[in-house]
Short mmCIF file of N, CA and C in Angstrom, two decimals:
data_model
loop_
_atom_site.label_atom_id
_atom_site.label_comp_id
_atom_site.label_asym_id
_atom_site.label_seq_id
_atom_site.Cartn_x
_atom_site.Cartn_y
_atom_site.Cartn_z
N UNK M 162 123.68 82.17 91.31
CA UNK M 162 121.76 82.74 90.88
C UNK M 162 121.65 83.89 90.87
N UNK M 163 121.86 84.88 89.82
CA UNK M 163 120.83 85.75 90.03
C UNK M 163 122.00 87.43 91.18
N UNK M 164 121.56 88.10 91.41
CA UNK M 164 122.04 89.27 92.65
C UNK M 164 122.10 89.34 93.61
N UNK M 165 121.62 87.88 94.22
CA UNK M 165 122.11 87.06 95.68
C UNK M 165 122.69 86.23 95.89
N UNK M 166 123.05 86.02 94.14
CA UNK M 166 124.20 84.00 94.35
C UNK M 166 123.37 83.85 95.60
N UNK M 167 123.27 83.26 95.36
CA UNK M 167 121.93 81.87 95.65
C UNK M 167 122.77 81.11 95.31
N UNK M 168 122.34 79.81 95.85
CA UNK M 168 123.03 78.40 94.83
C UNK M 168 121.47 77.69 94.95
N UNK M 169 121.94 76.61 94.39
CA UNK M 169 120.35 75.99 93.73
C UNK M 169 119.53 75.84 96.14
N UNK M 170 120.88 74.98 96.64
CA UNK M 170 119.74 74.32 97.26
C UNK M 170 119.51 75.63 97.80
N UNK M 171 119.85 76.81 98.57
CA UNK M 171 120.09 77.62 99.27
C UNK M 171 118.67 78.80 98.28
N UNK M 172 117.93 78.25 97.31
CA UNK M 172 117.56 78.48 96.77
C UNK M 172 115.82 77.93 97.30
N UNK M 173 116.21 76.82 96.98
CA UNK M 173 114.74 75.46 97.74
C UNK M 173 114.28 75.65 98.47
N UNK M 174 115.21 76.84 99.39
CA UNK M 174 114.61 76.76 100.71
C UNK M 174 114.29 78.32 101.58
N UNK M 175 113.61 78.57 100.38
CA UNK M 175 112.49 79.17 100.30
C UNK M 175 111.35 79.25 99.79
N UNK M 176 110.55 80.20 101.25
CA UNK M 176 108.67 79.74 100.77
C UNK M 176 108.28 81.16 99.63
N UNK M 177 106.94 80.49 99.39
CA UNK M 177 107.23 80.71 98.17
C UNK M 177 106.29 82.19 98.44
N UNK M 178 106.25 83.24 99.90
CA UNK M 178 106.09 83.90 100.03
C UNK M 178 107.55 84.68 98.95
N UNK M 179 108.99 84.35 100.17
CA UNK M 179 109.89 85.20 99.86
C UNK M 179 110.71 85.07 98.73
N UNK M 180 109.59 84.80 98.06
CA UNK M 180 110.66 84.18 96.75
C UNK M 180 109.03 85.11 95.62
N UNK M 181 107.59 85.38 95.82
CA UNK M 181 107.08 86.98 95.60
C UNK M 181 107.96 87.86 96.24
N UNK M 182 108.60 87.54 96.46
CA UNK M 182 109.15 88.79 97.50
C UNK M 182 110.31 89.69 96.69
N UNK M 183 110.93 88.71 96.11
CA UNK M 183 112.53 88.70 95.12
C UNK M 183 111.71 89.33 94.10
N UNK M 184 110.34 88.96 93.87
CA UNK M 184 110.05 89.15 92.95
C UNK M 184 109.54 90.52 92.78
N UNK M 185 108.45 90.83 93.71
CA UNK M 185 108.38 92.17 93.11
C UNK M 185 108.89 93.52 93.39
N UNK M 186 110.26 93.25 93.97
CA UNK M 186 111.57 93.57 94.57
C UNK M 186 112.03 93.79 93.01
N UNK M 187 112.11 92.72 91.91
CA UNK M 187 112.78 92.40 90.61
C UNK M 187 112.25 94.00 90.06
N UNK M 188 110.57 93.74 90.15
CA UNK M 188 109.76 94.32 89.30
C UNK M 188 109.64 95.90 89.54
N UNK M 189 109.97 95.59 90.04
CA UNK M 189 109.99 97.08 91.24
C UNK M 189 111.51 98.39 90.72
N UNK M 190 112.72 96.58 90.52
CA UNK M 190 113.87 98.24 90.50
C UNK M 190 113.17 98.00 88.68
N UNK M 191 112.74 96.66 87.64
CA UNK M 191 112.63 97.54 86.07
C UNK M 191 112.05 97.85 85.92
N UNK M 192 110.63 98.29 87.15
CA UNK M 192 110.10 99.53 86.65
C UNK M 192 110.34 100.89 87.26
N UNK M 193 111.18 100.60 87.63
CA UNK M 193 112.50 102.01 88.27
C UNK M 193 113.29 102.89 86.87
N UNK M 194 113.41 101.54 86.37
CA UNK M 194 114.81 101.57 85.69
C UNK M 194 113.77 101.98 84.10
N UNK M 195 111.96 101.53 83.90
CA UNK M 195 111.67 101.55 82.64
C UNK M 195 111.26 103.10 82.59
N UNK M 196 110.79 103.34 84.09
CA UNK M 196 111.31 104.98 84.31
C UNK M 196 112.04 105.52 83.47
N UNK M 197 112.94 106.06 84.35
CA UNK M 197 114.12 106.55 84.03
C UNK M 197 114.43 106.61 81.99
N UNK M 198 113.78 105.44 81.55
CA UNK M 198 114.03 105.44 79.78
C UNK M 198 112.73 106.03 79.23
N UNK M 199 111.35 106.43 79.49
CA UNK M 199 110.75 106.54 79.29
C UNK M 199 111.24 108.21 79.88
N UNK M 200 111.32 108.64 80.47
CA UNK M 200 111.40 110.06 80.74
C UNK M 200 112.19 110.89 79.80
N UNK M 201 113.78 109.81 79.94
CA UNK M 201 114.89 111.22 79.78
C UNK M 201 114.50 110.53 78.42
N UNK M 202 114.41 109.71 77.89
CA UNK M 202 114.89 109.43 76.49
C UNK M 202 114.07 109.82 75.46
N UNK M 203 112.97 108.10 75.49
CA UNK M 203 111.56 108.12 74.95
C UNK M 203 110.37 109.27 74.82
N UNK M 204 110.28 109.59 75.77
CA UNK M 204 109.24 111.24 75.47
C UNK M 204 110.44 112.49 74.69
N UNK M 205 111.72 112.74 75.14
CA UNK M 205 111.78 113.95 74.71
C UNK M 205 111.90 113.51 73.14
N UNK M 206 112.41 112.01 72.64
CA UNK M 206 112.39 112.42 70.55
C UNK M 206 111.06 112.00 70.52
N UNK M 207 109.55 111.36 71.25
CA UNK M 207 108.94 111.65 70.29
C UNK M 207 107.90 113.24 70.65
N UNK M 208 108.15 113.37 71.46
CA UNK M 208 107.81 115.51 71.71
C UNK M 208 108.27 116.08 70.44
N UNK M 209 109.64 115.60 70.51
CA UNK M 209 109.88 116.95 69.53
C UNK M 209 109.98 115.99 67.49
N UNK M 210 109.47 115.50 68.18
CA UNK M 210 108.76 114.25 66.40
C UNK M 210 107.44 114.63 66.36
N UNK M 211 106.78 114.00 67.44
CA UNK M 211 105.53 114.17 67.28
C UNK M 211 104.60 115.46 67.87
N UNK M 212 105.51 116.16 68.61
CA UNK M 212 104.82 117.70 69.59
C UNK M 212 103.43 116.92 70.05
N UNK M 213 102.82 118.60 70.22
CA UNK M 213 101.15 118.18 70.61
C UNK M 213 100.39 116.00 70.18
N UNK M 214 101.03 115.34 69.06
CA UNK M 214 100.24 114.66 69.41
C UNK M 214 101.16 112.97 69.60
N UNK M 215 102.35 113.32 70.46
CA UNK M 215 103.42 112.40 70.78
C UNK M 215 102.55 112.47 72.28
N UNK M 216 102.79 110.62 72.54
CA UNK M 216 101.89 109.87 73.91
C UNK M 216 102.58 110.47 75.11
N UNK M 217 101.61 110.48 75.70
CA UNK M 217 102.32 110.78 77.52
C UNK M 217 102.85 109.65 78.14
N UNK M 218 103.09 110.54 78.92
CA UNK M 218 103.38 109.15 80.61
C UNK M 218 102.41 108.04 80.55
N UNK M 219 101.61 108.10 80.60
CA UNK M 219 100.12 107.72 81.45
C UNK M 219 100.28 106.75 80.28
N UNK M 220 100.40 106.58 78.48
CA UNK M 220 99.69 105.82 77.42
C UNK M 220 100.34 105.48 77.28
N UNK M 221 102.43 105.88 77.61
CA UNK M 221 103.72 105.05 77.90
C UNK M 221 103.65 103.66 78.40
N UNK M 222 103.10 104.07 79.83
CA UNK M 222 102.53 102.92 80.65
C UNK M 222 101.45 102.22 81.24
N UNK M 223 100.87 102.48 79.97
CA UNK M 223 99.86 101.97 80.61
C UNK M 223 99.26 100.20 80.34
N UNK M 224 100.53 99.78 79.72
CA UNK M 224 100.92 98.20 79.60
C UNK M 224 101.23 97.42 81.31
N UNK M 225 101.55 98.62 81.76
CA UNK M 225 101.59 97.29 83.78
C UNK M 225 100.25 97.75 84.62
N UNK M 226 99.80 96.16 85.28
CA UNK M 226 99.48 95.90 84.77
C UNK M 226 98.92 94.95 86.22
N UNK M 227 99.14 95.72 87.47
CA UNK M 227 99.70 95.19 88.55
C UNK M 227 98.02 94.58 89.31
N UNK M 228 98.32 93.40 90.19
CA UNK M 228 97.12 93.36 90.50
C UNK M 228 97.89 92.89 92.17
N UNK M 229 96.03 93.04 92.23
CA UNK M 229 97.04 93.68 94.04
C UNK M 229 97.59 92.21 94.88
N UNK M 230 97.96 92.60 96.12
CA UNK M 230 98.10 91.04 96.96
C UNK M 230 97.25 89.63 97.39
N UNK M 231 98.30 88.81 97.56
CA UNK M 231 96.79 88.16 97.19
C UNK M 231 96.10 87.82 98.97
N UNK M 232 97.61 88.60 100.38
CA UNK M 232 97.15 88.15 101.59
C UNK M 232 97.71 86.89 102.16
N UNK M 233 97.35 86.54 102.96
CA UNK M 233 98.68 85.64 103.35
C UNK M 233 97.61 84.11 102.74
N UNK M 234 98.62 83.42 102.37
CA UNK M 234 98.72 81.73 101.89
C UNK M 234 98.62 81.23 103.56
N UNK M 235 96.52 80.63 103.34
CA UNK M 235 96.53 79.51 104.85
C UNK M 235 97.36 78.84 105.20
N UNK M 236 98.15 78.16 105.71
CA UNK M 236 98.82 76.92 107.11
C UNK M 236 98.64 75.70 106.42
N UNK M 237 96.82 75.15 105.40
CA UNK M 237 96.98 74.18 104.87
C UNK M 237 97.95 73.48 104.17
N UNK M 238 97.42 74.92 103.07
CA UNK M 238 98.46 75.29 101.56
C UNK M 238 99.86 74.99 101.27
N UNK M 239 100.10 75.51 102.99
CA UNK M 239 100.97 75.76 102.72
C UNK M 239 102.24 74.28 103.07
N UNK M 240 101.33 73.49 104.34
CA UNK M 240 101.84 72.83 104.23
C UNK M 240 102.57 71.64 103.21
N UNK M 241 101.16 71.80 102.46
CA UNK M 241 100.78 70.36 101.37
C UNK M 241 102.29 71.13 100.25
N UNK M 242 102.36 72.40 99.39
CA UNK M 242 103.33 72.53 99.61
C UNK M 242 104.86 72.16 99.38
N UNK M 243 104.89 72.18 100.56
CA UNK M 243 105.95 72.01 102.54
C UNK M 243 106.00 70.66 101.61
N UNK M 244 105.54 70.63 101.71
CA UNK M 244 105.50 68.82 101.61
C UNK M 244 106.05 68.53 100.64
N UNK M 245 105.41 68.72 99.08
CA UNK M 245 105.72 68.92 98.16
C UNK M 245 107.06 69.23 97.68
N UNK M 246 107.73 70.28 97.99
CA UNK M 246 109.08 71.23 97.40
C UNK M 246 110.00 70.25 97.92
#
């Protein structure tokens, strides 16, 4: 399953915090590749076509909206979901 080559039973043993950390890592790698595309491909084409009216880097990446981390999950919530999952 994915880059880590996890089997379903291995994935099922992970906590929500570990799954969230894996997702944040994926999101960080995805945004890094997106940045490379924007800077190396999209911005030069826009500048060539639109000149001064070309969108800025900030305008091209404004769709990203990161929420603040939630912090620690209370132990009673972890215990509840651990029983059900």
